[in-house]
CSV table of C-alpha atoms in Angstrom, one decimal:
chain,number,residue,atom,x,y,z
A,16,UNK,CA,-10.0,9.0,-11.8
A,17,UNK,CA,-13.8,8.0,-11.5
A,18,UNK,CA,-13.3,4.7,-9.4
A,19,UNK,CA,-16.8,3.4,-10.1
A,20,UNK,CA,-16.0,0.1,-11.7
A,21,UNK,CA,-12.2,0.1,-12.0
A,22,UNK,CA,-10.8,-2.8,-11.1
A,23,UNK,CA,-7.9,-2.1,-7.8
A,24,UNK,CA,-5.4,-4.5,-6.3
A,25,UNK,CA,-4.8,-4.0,-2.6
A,26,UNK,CA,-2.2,-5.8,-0.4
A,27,UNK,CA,-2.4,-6.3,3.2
A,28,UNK,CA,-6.3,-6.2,3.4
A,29,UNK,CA,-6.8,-7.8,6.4
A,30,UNK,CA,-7.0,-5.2,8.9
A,31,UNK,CA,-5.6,-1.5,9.2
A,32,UNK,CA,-5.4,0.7,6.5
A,33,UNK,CA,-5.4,-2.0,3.7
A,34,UNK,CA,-9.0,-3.0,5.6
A,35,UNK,CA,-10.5,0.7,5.8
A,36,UNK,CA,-9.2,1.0,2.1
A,37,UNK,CA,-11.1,-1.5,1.2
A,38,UNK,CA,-14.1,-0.1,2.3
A,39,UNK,CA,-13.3,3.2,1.1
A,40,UNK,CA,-12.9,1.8,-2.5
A,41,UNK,CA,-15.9,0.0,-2.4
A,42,UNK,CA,-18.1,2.7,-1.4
A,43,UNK,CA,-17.0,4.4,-4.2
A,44,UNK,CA,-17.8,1.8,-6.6
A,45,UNK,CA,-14.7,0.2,-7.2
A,46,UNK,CA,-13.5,-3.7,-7.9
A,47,UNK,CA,-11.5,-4.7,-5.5
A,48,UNK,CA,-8.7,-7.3,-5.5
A,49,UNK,CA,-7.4,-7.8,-1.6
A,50,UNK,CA,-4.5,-9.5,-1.8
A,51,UNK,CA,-3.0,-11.1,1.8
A,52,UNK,CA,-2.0,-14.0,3.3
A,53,UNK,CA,-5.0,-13.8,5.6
A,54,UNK,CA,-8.7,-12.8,4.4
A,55,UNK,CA,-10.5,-10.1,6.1
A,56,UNK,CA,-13.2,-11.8,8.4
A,57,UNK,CA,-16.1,-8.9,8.2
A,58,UNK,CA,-15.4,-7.8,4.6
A,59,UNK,CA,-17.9,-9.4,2.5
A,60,UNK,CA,-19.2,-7.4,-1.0
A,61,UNK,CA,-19.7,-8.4,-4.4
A,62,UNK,CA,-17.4,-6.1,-5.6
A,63,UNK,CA,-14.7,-7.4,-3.1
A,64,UNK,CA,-12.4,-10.6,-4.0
A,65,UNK,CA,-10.1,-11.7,-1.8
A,66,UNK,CA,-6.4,-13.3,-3.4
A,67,UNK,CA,-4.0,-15.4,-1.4
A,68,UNK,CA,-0.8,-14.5,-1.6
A,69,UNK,CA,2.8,-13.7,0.6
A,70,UNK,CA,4.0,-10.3,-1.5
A,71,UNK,CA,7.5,-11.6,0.0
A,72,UNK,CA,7.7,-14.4,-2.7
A,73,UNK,CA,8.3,-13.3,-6.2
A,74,UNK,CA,6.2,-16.5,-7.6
A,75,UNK,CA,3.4,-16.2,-5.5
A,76,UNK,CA,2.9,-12.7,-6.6
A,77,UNK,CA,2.6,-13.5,-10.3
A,78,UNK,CA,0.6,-16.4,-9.4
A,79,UNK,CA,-2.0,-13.7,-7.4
A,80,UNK,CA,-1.9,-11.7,-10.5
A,81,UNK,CA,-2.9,-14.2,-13.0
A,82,UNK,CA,-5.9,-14.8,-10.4
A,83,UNK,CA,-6.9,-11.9,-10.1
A,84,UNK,CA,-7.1,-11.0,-14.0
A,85,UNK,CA,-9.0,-14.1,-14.3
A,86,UNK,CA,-11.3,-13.9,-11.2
A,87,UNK,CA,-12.0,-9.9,-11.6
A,88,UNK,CA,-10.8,-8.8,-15.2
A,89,UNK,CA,-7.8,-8.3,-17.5
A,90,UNK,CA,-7.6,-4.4,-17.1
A,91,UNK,CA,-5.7,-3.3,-13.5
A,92,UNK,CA,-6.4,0.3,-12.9
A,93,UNK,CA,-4.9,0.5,-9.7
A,94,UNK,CA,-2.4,-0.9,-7.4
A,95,UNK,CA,-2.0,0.4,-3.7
A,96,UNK,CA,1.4,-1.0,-2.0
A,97,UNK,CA,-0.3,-1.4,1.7
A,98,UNK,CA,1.3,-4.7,3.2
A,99,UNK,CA,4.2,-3.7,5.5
A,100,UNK,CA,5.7,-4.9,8.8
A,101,UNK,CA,7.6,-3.3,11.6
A,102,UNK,CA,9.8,-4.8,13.5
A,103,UNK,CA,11.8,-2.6,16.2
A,104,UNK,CA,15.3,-2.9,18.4
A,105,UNK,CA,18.6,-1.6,18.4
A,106,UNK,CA,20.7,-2.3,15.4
A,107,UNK,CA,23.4,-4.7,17.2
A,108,UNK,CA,20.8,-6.5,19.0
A,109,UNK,CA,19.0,-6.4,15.7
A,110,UNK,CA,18.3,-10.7,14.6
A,111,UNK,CA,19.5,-10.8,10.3
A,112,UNK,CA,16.2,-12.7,9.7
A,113,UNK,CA,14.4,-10.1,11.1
A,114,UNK,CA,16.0,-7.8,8.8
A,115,UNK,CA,15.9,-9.7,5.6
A,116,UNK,CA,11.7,-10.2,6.5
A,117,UNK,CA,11.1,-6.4,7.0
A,118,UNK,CA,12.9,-5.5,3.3
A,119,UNK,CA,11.3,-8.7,2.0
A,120,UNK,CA,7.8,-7.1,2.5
A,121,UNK,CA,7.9,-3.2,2.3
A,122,UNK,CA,10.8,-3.1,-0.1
A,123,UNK,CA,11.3,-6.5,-2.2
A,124,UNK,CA,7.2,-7.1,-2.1
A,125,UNK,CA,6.3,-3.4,-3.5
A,126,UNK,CA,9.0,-4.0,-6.2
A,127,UNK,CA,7.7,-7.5,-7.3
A,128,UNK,CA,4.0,-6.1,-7.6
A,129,UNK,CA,5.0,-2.9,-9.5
A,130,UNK,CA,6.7,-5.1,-11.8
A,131,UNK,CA,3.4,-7.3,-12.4
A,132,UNK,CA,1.0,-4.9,-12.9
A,133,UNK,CA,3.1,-2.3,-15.2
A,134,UNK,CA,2.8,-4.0,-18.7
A,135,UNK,CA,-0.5,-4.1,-18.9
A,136,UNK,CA,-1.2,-0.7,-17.4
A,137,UNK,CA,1.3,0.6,-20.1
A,138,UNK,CA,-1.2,-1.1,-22.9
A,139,UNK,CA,-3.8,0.5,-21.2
A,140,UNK,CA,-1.8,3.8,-21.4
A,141,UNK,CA,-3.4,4.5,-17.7
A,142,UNK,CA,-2.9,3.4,-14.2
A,143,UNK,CA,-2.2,4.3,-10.7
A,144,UNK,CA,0.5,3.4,-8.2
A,145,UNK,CA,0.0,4.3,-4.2
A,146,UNK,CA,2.7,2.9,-2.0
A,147,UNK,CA,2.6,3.2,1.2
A,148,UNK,CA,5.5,4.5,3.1
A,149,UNK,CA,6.0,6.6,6.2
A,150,UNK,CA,6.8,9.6,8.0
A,151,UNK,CA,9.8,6.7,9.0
A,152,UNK,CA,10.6,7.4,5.9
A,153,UNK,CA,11.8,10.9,6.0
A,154,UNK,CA,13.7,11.0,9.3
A,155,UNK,CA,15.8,8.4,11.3
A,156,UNK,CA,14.4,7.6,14.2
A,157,UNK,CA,16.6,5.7,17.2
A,158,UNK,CA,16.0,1.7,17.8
A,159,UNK,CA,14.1,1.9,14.1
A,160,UNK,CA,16.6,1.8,11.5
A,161,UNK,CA,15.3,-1.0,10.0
A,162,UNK,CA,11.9,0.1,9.5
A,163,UNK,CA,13.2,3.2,8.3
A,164,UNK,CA,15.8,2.2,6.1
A,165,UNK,CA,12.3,0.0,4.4
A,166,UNK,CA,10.4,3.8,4.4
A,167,UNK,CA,13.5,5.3,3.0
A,168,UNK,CA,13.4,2.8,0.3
A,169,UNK,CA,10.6,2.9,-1.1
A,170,UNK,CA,10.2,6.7,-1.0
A,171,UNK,CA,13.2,6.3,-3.4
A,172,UNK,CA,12.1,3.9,-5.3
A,173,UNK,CA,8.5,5.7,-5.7
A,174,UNK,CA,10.2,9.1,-6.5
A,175,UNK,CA,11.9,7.4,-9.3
A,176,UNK,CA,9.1,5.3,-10.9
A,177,UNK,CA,6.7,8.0,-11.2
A,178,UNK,CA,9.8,9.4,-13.0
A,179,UNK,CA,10.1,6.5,-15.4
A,180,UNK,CA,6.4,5.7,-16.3
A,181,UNK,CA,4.3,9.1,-15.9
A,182,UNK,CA,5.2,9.3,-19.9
A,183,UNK,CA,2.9,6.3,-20.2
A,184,UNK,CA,0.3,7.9,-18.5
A,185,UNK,CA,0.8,6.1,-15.4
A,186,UNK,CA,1.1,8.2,-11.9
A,187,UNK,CA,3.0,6.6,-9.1
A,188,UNK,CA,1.8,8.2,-5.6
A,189,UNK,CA,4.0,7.7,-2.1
A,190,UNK,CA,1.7,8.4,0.6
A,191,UNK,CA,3.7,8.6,4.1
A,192,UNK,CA,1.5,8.2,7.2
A,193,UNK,CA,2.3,9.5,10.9
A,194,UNK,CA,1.2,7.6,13.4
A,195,UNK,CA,-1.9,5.7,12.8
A,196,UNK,CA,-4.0,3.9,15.9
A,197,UNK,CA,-3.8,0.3,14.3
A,198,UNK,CA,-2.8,-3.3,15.0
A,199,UNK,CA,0.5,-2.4,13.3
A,200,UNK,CA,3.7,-4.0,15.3
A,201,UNK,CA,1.4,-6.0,17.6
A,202,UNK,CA,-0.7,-3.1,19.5
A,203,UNK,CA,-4.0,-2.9,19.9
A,204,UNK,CA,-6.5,0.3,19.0
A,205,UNK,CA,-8.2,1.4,22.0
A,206,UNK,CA,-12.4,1.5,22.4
A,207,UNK,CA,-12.2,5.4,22.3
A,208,UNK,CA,-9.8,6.9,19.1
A,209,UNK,CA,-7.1,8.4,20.0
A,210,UNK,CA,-7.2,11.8,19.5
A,211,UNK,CA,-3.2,11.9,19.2
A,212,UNK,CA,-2.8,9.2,16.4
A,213,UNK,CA,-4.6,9.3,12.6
A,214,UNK,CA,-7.1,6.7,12.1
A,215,UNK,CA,-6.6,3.9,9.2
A,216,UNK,CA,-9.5,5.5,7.6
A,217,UNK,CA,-7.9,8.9,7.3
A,218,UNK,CA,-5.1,7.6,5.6
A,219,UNK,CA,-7.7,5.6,3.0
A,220,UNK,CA,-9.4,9.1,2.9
A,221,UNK,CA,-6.0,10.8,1.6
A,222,UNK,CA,-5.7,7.7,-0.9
A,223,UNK,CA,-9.1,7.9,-2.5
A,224,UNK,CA,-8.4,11.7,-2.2
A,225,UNK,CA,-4.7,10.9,-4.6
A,226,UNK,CA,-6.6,8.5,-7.1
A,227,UNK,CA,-9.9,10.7,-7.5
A,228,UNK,CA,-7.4,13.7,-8.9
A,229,UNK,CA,-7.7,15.1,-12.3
A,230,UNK,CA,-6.4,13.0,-15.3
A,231,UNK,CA,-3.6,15.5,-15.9
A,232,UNK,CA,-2.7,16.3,-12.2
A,233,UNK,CA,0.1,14.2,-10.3
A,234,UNK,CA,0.3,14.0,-6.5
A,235,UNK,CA,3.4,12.0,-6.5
A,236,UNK,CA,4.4,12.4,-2.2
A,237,UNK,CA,2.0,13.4,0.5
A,238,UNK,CA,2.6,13.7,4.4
A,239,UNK,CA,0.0,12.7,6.9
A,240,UNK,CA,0.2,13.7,10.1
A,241,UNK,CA,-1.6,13.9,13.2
A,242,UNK,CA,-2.8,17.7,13.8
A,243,UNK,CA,-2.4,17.5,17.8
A,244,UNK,CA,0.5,14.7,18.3
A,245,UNK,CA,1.1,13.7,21.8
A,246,UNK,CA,4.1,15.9,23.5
């Protein structure tokens, strides 16, 4: 896809990899819908429009959509499934609202945008779904089952999707980060990057890198890893 002038929805733009996405997407020409509860203080363009909205309530995410068709145009060529919390701890120390809040955003949020935006990528018979997801995602990983059951989830639900609606000429990509140096689960990126941790913009590198494929090709999973982890 040629992103100049296609109109993208992106949640969780505030900071991280929704932020460096952003900028990505813009320097390649593209509209861009950030959707978040908070807007992004440094990200100012013409081509950038920011959308309130909590992805964990179902009404507030069809409100955001009928905003942004209004405020940046009917057609939605892309969605990219950013927003996502972590929170970490042993399972019987684990608090329930804790664990309904992480499933509300990475899993229940991802399903209520999917579900806005596919009717009227399926008139456009084109479109193209990113969710974010995890390494978490693949293997469990001691005092985070939560946050992986969440990855788990919506590698699932991504694997199957891209099954339902790549007919209608609609790809559906899960893109599962390593560790990334961001302000993800409270911590702070150092001055210097950290040569053992991926940057946000390298995972909003592989994204452009997913969407900018040939109209016939599908990349529907892709890993991304750190090439020198710490030991």
């Amino acid at each position: 896809m040629n992103l100049s002038g296609k109109i993208v929805i992106l949640t969780g733009v505030s900071k991280g990899i929704g932020h460096a996405t952003a900028r990505a997407l813009l320097a390649k020409g593209a509209v861009v819908a950030g959707w978040g509860r908070t807007a992004p203080a440094d990200l100012q363009h013409e081509r950038f429009q920011f959308i309130e909205c909590d992805i964990r309530n179902e009404v507030a995410v069809q409100e955001a959509y009928v905003n942004t068709r209004r405020e940046v145009g009917e057609e939605i060529h892309v969605l990219i499934n950013n927003a996502g919390v972590g929170i970490m701890g042993p399972v019987d120390g684990f608090a329930a609202d804790d664990w309904h809040t992480i499933f509300d955003t990475n899993v229940h949020g991802t399903f209520y945008c999917c579900r806005a935006v596919l009717p009227q990528m399926k008139r456009q018979g084109q479109g193209h779904i990113i969710n974010v997801a995890s390494l978490a995602g693949t293997m469990g990983t001691e005092n985070m089952a939560g946050y992986c059951a969440t990855k788990f989830a919506v590698r699932g639900f991504s694997e199957a999707l891209f099954k339902e609606v790549r007919q209608d000429g609609i790809k559906v990509t899960c893109v599962n980060p390593g560790s990334v140096e961001t302000n993800f689960n409270g911590a702070t990126p150092g001055a210097e990057p950290n040569p053992h941790k991926l940057r946000a913009e390298d995972v909003a590198a592989t994204i452009i890198h997913a969407l900018e494929s040939p109209d016939g090709v599908l990349v529907s999973e892709v890993d991304v890893r750190p090439l020198r982890p710490k030991k």
